[in-house]
PDB file of C-alpha atoms and ligand atoms in Angstrom:
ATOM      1  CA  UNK A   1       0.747   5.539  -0.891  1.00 90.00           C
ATOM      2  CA  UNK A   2      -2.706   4.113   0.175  1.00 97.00           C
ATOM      3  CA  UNK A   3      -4.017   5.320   3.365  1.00 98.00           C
ATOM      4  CA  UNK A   4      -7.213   4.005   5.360  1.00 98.00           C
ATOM      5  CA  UNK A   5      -8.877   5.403   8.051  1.00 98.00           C
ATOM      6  CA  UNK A   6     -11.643   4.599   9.859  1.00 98.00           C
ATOM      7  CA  UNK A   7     -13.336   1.706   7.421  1.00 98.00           C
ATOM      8  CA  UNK A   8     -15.672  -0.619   8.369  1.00 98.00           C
ATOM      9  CA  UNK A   9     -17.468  -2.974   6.034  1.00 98.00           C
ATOM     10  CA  UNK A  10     -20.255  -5.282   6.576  1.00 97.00           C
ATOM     11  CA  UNK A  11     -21.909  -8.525   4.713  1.00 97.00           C
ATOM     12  CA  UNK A  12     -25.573  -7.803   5.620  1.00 95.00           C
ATOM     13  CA  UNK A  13     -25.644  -7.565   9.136  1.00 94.00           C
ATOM     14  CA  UNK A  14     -22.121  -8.895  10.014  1.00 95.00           C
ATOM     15  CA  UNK A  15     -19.582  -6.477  10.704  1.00 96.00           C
ATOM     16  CA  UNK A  16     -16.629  -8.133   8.870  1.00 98.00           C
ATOM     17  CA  UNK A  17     -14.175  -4.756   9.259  1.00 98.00           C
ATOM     18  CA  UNK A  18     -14.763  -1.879  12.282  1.00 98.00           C
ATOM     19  CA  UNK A  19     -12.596   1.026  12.118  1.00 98.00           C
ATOM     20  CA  UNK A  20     -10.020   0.086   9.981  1.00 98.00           C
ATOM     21  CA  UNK A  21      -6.952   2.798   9.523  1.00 98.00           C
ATOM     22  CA  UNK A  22      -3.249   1.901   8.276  1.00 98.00           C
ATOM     23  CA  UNK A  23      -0.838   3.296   5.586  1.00 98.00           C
ATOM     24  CA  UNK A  24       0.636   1.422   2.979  1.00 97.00           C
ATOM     25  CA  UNK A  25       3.799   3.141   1.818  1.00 96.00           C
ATOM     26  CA  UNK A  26       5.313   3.895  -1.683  1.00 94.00           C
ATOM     27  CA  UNK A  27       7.324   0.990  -3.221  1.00 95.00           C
ATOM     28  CA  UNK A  28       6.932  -1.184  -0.225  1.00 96.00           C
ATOM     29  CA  UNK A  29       5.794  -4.209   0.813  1.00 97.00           C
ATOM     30  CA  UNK A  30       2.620  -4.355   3.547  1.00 98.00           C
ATOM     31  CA  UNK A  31       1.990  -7.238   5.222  1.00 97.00           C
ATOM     32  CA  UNK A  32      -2.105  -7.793   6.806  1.00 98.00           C
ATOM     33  CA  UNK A  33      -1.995 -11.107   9.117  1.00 97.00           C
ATOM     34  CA  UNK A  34      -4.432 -12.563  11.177  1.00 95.00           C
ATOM     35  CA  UNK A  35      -6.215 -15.656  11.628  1.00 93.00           C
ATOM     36  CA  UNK A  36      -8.865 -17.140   9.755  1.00 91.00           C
ATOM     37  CA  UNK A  37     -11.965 -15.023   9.803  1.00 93.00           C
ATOM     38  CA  UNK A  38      -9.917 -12.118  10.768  1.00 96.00           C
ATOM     39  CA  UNK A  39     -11.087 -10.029   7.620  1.00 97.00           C
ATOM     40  CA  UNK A  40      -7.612 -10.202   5.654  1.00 97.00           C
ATOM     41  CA  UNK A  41      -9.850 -10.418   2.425  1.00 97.00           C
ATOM     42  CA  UNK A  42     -12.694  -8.414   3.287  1.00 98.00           C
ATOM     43  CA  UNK A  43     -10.090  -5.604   3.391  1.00 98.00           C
ATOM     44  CA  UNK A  44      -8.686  -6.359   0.219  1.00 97.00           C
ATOM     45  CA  UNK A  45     -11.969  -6.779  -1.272  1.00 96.00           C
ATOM     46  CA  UNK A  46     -13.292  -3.196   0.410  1.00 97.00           C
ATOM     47  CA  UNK A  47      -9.578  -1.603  -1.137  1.00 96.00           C
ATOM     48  CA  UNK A  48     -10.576  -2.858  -4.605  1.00 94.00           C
ATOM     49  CA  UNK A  49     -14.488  -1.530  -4.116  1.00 93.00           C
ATOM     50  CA  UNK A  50     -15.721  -4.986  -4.464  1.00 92.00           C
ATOM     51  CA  UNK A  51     -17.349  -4.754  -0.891  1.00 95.00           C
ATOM     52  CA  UNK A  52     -18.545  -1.228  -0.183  1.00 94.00           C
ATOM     53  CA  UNK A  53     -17.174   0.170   2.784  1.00 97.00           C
ATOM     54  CA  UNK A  54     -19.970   1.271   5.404  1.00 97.00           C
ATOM     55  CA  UNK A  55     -17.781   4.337   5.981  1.00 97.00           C
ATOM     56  CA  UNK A  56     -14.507   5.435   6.301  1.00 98.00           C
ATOM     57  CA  UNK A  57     -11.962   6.477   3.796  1.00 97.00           C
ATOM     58  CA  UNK A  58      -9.401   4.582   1.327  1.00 97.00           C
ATOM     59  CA  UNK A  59      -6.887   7.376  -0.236  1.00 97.00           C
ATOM     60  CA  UNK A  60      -4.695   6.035  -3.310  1.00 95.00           C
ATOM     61  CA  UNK A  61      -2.649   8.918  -3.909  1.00 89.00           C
ATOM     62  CA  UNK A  62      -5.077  11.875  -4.083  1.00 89.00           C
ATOM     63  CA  UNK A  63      -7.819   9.951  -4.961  1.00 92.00           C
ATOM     64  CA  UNK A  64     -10.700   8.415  -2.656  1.00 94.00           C
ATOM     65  CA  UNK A  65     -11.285   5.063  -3.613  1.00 94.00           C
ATOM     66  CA  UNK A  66     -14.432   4.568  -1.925  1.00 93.00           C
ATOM     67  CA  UNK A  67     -16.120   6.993  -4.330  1.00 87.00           C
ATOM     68  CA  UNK A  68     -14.625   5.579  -7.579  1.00 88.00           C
ATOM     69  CA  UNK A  69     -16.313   2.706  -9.332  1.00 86.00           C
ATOM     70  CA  UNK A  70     -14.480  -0.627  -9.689  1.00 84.00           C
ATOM     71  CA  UNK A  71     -14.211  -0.453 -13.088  1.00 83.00           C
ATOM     72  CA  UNK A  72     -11.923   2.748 -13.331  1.00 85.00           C
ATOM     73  CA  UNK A  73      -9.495   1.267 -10.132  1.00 85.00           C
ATOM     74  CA  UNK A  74      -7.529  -0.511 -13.049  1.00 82.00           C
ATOM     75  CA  UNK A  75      -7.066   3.031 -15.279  1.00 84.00           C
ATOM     76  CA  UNK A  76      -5.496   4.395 -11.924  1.00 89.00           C
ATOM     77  CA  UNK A  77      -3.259   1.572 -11.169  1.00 92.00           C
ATOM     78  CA  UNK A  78      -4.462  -1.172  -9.139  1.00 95.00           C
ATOM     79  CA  UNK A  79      -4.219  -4.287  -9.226  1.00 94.00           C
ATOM     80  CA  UNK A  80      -6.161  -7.444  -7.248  1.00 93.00           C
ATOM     81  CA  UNK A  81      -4.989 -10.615  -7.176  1.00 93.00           C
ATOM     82  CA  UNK A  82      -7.735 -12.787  -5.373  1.00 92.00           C
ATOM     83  CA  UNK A  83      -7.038 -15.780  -3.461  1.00 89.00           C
ATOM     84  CA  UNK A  84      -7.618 -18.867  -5.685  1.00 79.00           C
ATOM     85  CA  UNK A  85      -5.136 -18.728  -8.525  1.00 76.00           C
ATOM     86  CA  UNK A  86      -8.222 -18.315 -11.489  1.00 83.00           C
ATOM     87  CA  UNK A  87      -6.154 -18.626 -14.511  1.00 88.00           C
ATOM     88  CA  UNK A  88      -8.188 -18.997 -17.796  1.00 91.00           C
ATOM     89  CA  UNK A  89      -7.176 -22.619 -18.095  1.00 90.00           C
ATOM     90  CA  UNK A  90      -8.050 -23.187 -21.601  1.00 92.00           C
ATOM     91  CA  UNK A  91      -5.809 -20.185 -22.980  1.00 95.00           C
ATOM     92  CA  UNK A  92      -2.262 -20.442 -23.042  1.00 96.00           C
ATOM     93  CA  UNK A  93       0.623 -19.231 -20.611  1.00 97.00           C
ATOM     94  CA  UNK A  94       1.109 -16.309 -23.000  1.00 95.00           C
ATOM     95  CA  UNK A  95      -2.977 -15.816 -23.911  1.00 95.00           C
ATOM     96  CA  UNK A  96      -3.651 -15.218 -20.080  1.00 95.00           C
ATOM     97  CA  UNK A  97      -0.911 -12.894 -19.953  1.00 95.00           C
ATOM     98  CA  UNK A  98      -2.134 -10.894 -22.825  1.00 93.00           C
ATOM     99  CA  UNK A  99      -5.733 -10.348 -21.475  1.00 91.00           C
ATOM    100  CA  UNK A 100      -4.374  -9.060 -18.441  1.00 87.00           C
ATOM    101  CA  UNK A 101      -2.572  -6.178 -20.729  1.00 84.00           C
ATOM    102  CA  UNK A 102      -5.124  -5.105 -22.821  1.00 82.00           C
ATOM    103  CA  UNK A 103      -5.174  -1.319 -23.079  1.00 72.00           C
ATOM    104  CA  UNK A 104      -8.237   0.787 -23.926  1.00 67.00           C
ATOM    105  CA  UNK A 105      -6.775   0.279 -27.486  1.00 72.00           C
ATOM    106  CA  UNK A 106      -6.946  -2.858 -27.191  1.00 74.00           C
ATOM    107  CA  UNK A 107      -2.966  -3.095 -27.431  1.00 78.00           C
ATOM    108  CA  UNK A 108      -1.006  -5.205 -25.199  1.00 77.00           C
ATOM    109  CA  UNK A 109       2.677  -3.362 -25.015  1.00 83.00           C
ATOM    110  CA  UNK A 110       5.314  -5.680 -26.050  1.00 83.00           C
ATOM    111  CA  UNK A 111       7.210  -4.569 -23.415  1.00 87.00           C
ATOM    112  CA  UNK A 112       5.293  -5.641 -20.523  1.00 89.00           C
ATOM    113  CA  UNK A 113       5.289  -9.260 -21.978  1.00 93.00           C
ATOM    114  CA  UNK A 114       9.433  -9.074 -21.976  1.00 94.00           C
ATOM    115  CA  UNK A 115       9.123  -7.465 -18.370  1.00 92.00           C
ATOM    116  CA  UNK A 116       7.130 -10.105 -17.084  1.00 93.00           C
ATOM    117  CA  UNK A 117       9.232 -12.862 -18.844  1.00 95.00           C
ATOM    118  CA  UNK A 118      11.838 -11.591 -17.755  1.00 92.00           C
ATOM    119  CA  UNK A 119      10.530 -11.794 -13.588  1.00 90.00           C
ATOM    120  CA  UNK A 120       8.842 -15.500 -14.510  1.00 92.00           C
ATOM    121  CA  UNK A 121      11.225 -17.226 -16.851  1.00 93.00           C
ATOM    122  CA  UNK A 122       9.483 -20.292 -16.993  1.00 93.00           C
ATOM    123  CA  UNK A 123       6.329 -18.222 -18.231  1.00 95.00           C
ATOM    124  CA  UNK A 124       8.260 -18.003 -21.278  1.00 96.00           C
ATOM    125  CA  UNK A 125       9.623 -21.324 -21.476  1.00 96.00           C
ATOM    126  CA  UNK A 126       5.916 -22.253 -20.968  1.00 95.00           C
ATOM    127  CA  UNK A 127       4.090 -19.257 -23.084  1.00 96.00           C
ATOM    128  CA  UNK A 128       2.392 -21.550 -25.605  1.00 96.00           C
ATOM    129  CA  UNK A 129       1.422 -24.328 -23.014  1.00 95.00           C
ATOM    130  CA  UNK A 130      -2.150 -24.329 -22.071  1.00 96.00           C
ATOM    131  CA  UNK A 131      -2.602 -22.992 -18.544  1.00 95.00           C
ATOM    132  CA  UNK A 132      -4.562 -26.143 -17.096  1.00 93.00           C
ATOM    133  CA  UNK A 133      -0.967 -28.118 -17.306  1.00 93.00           C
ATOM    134  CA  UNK A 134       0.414 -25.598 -14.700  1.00 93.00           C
ATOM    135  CA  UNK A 135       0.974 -26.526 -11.349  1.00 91.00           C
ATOM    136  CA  UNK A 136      -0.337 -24.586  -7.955  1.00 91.00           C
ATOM    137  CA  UNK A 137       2.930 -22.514  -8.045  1.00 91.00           C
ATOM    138  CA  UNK A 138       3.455 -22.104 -11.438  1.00 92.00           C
ATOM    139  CA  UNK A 139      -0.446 -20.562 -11.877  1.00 93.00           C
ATOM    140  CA  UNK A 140       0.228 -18.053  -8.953  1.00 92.00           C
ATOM    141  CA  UNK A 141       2.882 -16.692 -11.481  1.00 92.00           C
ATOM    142  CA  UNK A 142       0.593 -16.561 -13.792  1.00 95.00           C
ATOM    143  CA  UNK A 143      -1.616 -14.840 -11.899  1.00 95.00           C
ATOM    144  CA  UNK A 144       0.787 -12.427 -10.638  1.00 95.00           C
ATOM    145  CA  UNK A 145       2.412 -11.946 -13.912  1.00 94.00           C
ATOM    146  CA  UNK A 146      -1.227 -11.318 -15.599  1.00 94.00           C
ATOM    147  CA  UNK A 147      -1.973  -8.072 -12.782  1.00 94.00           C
ATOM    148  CA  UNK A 148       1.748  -6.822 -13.986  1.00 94.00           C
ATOM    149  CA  UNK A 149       0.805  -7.327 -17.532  1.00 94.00           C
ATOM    150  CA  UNK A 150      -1.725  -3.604 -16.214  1.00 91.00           C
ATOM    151  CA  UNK A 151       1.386  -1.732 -15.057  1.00 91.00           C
ATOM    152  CA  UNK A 152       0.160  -1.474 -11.758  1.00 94.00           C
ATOM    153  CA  UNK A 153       1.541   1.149  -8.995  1.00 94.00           C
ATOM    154  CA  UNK A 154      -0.232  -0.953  -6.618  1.00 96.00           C
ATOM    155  CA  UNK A 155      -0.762  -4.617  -6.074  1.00 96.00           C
ATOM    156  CA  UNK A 156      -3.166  -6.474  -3.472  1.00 97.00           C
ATOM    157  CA  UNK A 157      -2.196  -9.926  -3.158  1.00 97.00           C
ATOM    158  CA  UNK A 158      -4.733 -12.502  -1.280  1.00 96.00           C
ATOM    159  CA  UNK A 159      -2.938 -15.279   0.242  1.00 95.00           C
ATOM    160  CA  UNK A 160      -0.348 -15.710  -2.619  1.00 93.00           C
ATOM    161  CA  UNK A 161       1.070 -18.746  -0.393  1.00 92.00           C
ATOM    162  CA  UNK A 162      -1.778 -20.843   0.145  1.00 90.00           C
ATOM    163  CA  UNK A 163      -1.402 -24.518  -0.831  1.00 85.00           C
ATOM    164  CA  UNK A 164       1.838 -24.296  -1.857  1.00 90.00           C
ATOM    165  CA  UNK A 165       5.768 -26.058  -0.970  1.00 90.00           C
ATOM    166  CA  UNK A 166       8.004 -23.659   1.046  1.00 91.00           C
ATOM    167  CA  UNK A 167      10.436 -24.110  -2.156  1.00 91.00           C
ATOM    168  CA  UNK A 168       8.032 -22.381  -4.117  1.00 90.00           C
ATOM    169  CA  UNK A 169       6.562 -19.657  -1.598  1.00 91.00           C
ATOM    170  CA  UNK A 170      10.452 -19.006  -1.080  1.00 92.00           C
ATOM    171  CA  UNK A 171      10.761 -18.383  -4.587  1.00 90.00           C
ATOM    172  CA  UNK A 172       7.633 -16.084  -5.182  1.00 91.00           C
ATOM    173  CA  UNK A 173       8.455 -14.405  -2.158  1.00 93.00           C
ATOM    174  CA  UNK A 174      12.076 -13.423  -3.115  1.00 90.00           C
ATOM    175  CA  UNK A 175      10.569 -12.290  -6.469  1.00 88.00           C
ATOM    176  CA  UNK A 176       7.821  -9.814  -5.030  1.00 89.00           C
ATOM    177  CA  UNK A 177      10.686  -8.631  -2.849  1.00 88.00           C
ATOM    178  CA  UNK A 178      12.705  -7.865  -6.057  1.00 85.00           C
ATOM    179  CA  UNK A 179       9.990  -6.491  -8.114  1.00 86.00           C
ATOM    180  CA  UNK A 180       9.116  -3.570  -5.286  1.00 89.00           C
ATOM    181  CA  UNK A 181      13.014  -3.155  -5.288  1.00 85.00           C
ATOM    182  CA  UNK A 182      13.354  -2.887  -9.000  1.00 85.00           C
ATOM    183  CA  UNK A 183       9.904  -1.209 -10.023  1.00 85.00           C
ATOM    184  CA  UNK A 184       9.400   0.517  -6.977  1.00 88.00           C
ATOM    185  CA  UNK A 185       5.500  -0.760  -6.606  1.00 93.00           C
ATOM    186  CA  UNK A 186       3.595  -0.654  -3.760  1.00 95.00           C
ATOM    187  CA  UNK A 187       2.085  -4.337  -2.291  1.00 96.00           C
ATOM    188  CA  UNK A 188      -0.494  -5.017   0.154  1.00 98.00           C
ATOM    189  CA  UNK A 189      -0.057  -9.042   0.969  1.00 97.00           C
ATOM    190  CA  UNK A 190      -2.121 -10.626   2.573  1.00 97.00           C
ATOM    191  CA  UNK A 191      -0.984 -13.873   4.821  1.00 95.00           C
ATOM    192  CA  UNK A 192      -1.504 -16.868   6.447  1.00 91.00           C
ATOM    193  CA  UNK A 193       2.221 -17.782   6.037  1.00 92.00           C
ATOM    194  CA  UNK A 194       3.380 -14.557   8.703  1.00 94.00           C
ATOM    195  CA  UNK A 195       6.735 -15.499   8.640  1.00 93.00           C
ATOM    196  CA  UNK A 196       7.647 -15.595   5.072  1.00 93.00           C
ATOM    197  CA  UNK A 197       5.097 -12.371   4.659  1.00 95.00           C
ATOM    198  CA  UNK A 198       7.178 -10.855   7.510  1.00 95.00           C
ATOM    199  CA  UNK A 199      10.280 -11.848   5.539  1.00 93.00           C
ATOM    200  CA  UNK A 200       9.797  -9.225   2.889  1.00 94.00           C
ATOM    201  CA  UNK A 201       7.736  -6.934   4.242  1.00 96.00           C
ATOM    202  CA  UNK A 202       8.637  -3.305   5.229  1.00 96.00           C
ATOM    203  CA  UNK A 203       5.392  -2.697   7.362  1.00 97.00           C
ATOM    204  CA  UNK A 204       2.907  -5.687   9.410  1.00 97.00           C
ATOM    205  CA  UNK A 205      -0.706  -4.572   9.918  1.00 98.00           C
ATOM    206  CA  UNK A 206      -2.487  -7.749  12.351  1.00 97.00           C
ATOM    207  CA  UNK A 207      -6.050  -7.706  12.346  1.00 97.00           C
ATOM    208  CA  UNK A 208      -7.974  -9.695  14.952  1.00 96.00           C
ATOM    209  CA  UNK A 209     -12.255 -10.320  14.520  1.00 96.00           C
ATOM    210  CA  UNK A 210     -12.184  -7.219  11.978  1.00 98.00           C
ATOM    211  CA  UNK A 211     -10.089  -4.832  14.250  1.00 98.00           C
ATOM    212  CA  UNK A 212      -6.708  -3.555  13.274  1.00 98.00           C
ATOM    213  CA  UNK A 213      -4.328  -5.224  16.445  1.00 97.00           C
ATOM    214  CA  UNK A 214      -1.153  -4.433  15.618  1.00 97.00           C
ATOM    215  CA  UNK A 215       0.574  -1.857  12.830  1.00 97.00           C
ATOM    216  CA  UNK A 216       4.239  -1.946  13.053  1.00 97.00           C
ATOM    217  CA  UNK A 217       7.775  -2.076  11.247  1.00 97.00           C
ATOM    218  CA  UNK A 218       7.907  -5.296  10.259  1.00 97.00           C
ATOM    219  CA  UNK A 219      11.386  -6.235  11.718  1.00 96.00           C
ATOM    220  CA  UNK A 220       9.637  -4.697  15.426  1.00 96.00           C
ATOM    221  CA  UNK A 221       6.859  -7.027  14.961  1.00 96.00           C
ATOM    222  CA  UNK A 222       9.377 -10.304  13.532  1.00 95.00           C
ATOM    223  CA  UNK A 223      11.364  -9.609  17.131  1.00 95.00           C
ATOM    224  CA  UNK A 224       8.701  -9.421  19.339  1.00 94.00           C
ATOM    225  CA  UNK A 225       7.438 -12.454  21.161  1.00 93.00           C
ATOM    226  CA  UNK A 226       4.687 -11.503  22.778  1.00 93.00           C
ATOM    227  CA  UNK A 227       3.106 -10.109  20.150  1.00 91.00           C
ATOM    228  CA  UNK A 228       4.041 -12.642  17.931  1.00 91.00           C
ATOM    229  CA  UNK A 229       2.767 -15.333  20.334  1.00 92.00           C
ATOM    230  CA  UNK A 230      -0.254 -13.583  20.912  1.00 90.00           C
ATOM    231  CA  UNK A 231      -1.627 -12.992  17.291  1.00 89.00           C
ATOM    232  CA  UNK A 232       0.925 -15.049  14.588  1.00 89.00           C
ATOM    233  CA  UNK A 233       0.827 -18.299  16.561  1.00 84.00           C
ATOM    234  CA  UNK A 234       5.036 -18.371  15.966  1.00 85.00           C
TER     235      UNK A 234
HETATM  236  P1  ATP B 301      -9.408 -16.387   5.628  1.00 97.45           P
HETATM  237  O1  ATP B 301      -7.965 -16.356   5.944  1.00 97.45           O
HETATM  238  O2  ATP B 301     -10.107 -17.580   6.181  1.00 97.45           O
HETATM  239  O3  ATP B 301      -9.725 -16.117   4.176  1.00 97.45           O
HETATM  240  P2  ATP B 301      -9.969 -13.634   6.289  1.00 97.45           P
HETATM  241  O4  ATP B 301      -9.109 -13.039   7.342  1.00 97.45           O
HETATM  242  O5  ATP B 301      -9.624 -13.337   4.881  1.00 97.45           O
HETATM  243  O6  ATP B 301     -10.047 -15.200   6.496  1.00 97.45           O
HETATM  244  P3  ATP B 301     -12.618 -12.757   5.635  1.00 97.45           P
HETATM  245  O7  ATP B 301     -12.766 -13.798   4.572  1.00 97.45           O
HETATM  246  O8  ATP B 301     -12.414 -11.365   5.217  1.00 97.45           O
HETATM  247  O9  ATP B 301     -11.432 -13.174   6.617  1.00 97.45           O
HETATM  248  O10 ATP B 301     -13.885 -12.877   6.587  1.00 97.45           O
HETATM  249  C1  ATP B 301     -14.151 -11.914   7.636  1.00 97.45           C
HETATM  250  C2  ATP B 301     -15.513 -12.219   8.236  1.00 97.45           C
HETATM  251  O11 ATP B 301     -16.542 -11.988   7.287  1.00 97.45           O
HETATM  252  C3  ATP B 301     -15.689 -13.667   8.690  1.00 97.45           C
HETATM  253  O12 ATP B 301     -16.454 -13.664   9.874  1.00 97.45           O
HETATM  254  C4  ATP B 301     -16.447 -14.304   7.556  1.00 97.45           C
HETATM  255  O13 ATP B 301     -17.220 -15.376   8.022  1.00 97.45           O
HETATM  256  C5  ATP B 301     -17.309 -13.163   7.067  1.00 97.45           C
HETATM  257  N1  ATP B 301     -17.573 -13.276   5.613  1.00 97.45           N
HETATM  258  C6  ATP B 301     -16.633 -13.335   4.647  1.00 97.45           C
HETATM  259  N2  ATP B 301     -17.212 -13.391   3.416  1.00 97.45           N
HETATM  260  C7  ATP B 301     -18.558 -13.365   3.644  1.00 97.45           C
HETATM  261  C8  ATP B 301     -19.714 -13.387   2.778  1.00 97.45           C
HETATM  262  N3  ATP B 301     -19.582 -13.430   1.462  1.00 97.45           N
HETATM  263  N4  ATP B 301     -20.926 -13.332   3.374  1.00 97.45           N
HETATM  264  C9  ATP B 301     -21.055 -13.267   4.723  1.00 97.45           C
HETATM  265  N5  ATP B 301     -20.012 -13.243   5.589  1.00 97.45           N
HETATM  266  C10 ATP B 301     -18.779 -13.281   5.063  1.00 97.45           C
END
């Protein structure tokens, strides 16, 4: 479970995040929505330690993440998937995969590799294919499939959706949906795309100019107009 209360976060003297507090539960699916500018990644990035939070708290379990460096966030399970889709392009399908599983031995478990094959199938057909022949949708598998490569317990996704046909959102989507079925991890996905987001997602956190606007079920939030009018746009 990862539970925020009362962050804020700032880049210089802009406020990007005031008083943020939500929970993300166990082996679910959280969806964060807003508009552009609303301070979807900001969040992710003050999760993940990569923006220091002014104050405020961010629990993973029974461990304050604000007081952990960024470097040790990997040993205790998280993962970060940043918007962008930065694959190593001159490595293969199955090189890219590999770096995301090094150990502290420097091991990569053979298992793992079979796992994620086994969620990406054409990351096997296409393990020995350079990564810069990928397409948009096929590199935000690799990208996803590198952070599982770690094991995670949780995953922050930025935007996984971005650029891409509804075909292949569809299918990514239906996969993440699967894999916090099946491996019982915990997601924090961040969206643009609301609807597909609120598709698969057990819980909706909408933030609005930094502020946390709405934290629901996510079927109460998919059935109500108003709100949905007022902050998704849908
Ligand atoms: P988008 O969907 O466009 O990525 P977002 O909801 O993820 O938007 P953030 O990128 O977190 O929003 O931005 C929140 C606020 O912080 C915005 O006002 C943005 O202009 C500002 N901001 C973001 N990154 C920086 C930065 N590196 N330096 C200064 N201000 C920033």
């Amino acid at each position: 479970m990862l539970t925020l209360s009362g962050v804020s976060a700032s880049y210089g003297a802009v406020r990007a995040l005031h008083d943020v507090g939500f929970t993300a539960p166990e082996g679910k699916v959280t969806a964060v929505l807003g508009a552009n500018g609303a301070g979807k990644t900001t969040l992710l990035r003050t999760i993940s330690g990569l923006v220091r939070a002014d104050s405020g708290s961010v629990r993973f379990g029974d461990r304050e993440l604000t007081r952990t460096s960024t470097e040790r966030l990997p040993g205790l399970g998280l993962a970060h998937v940043p918007e962008g889709r930065g694959v190593i392009t001159e490595l293969t399908v199955e090189e890219n995969l590999r770096l995301g599983g090094l150990g502290r031995d420097n091991r990569v478990r053979p298992e793992r590799l079979d796992r994620v094959f086994s969620l990406f199938p054409m990351l096997e057909e296409r393990r020995g294919a350079t990564a810069h022949v990928l397409s948009g949708g096929e590199r935000q598998m690799l990208v996803i499939g590198r952070a599982l490569m770690a094991s995670p317990a949780l995953l922050l996704l930025d935007e996984p959706s971005l650029g891409l046909a509804p075909r292949v959102v569809a299918q990514i989507f239906d996969l993440l949906g699967g894999l916090v079925a099946d491996d019982g991890l915990t997601v924090v996905l961040v969206e643009q795309n609301a609807r597909s987001a609120l598709s698969i997602a057990h819980r909706a956190v909408v933030l609005s100019l930094g502020r946390v606007v709405v934290d629901e079920p996510a079927d109460v939030l998919a059935r109500d107009d108003q709100l949905r009018h007022a902050y998704l746009g849908f």
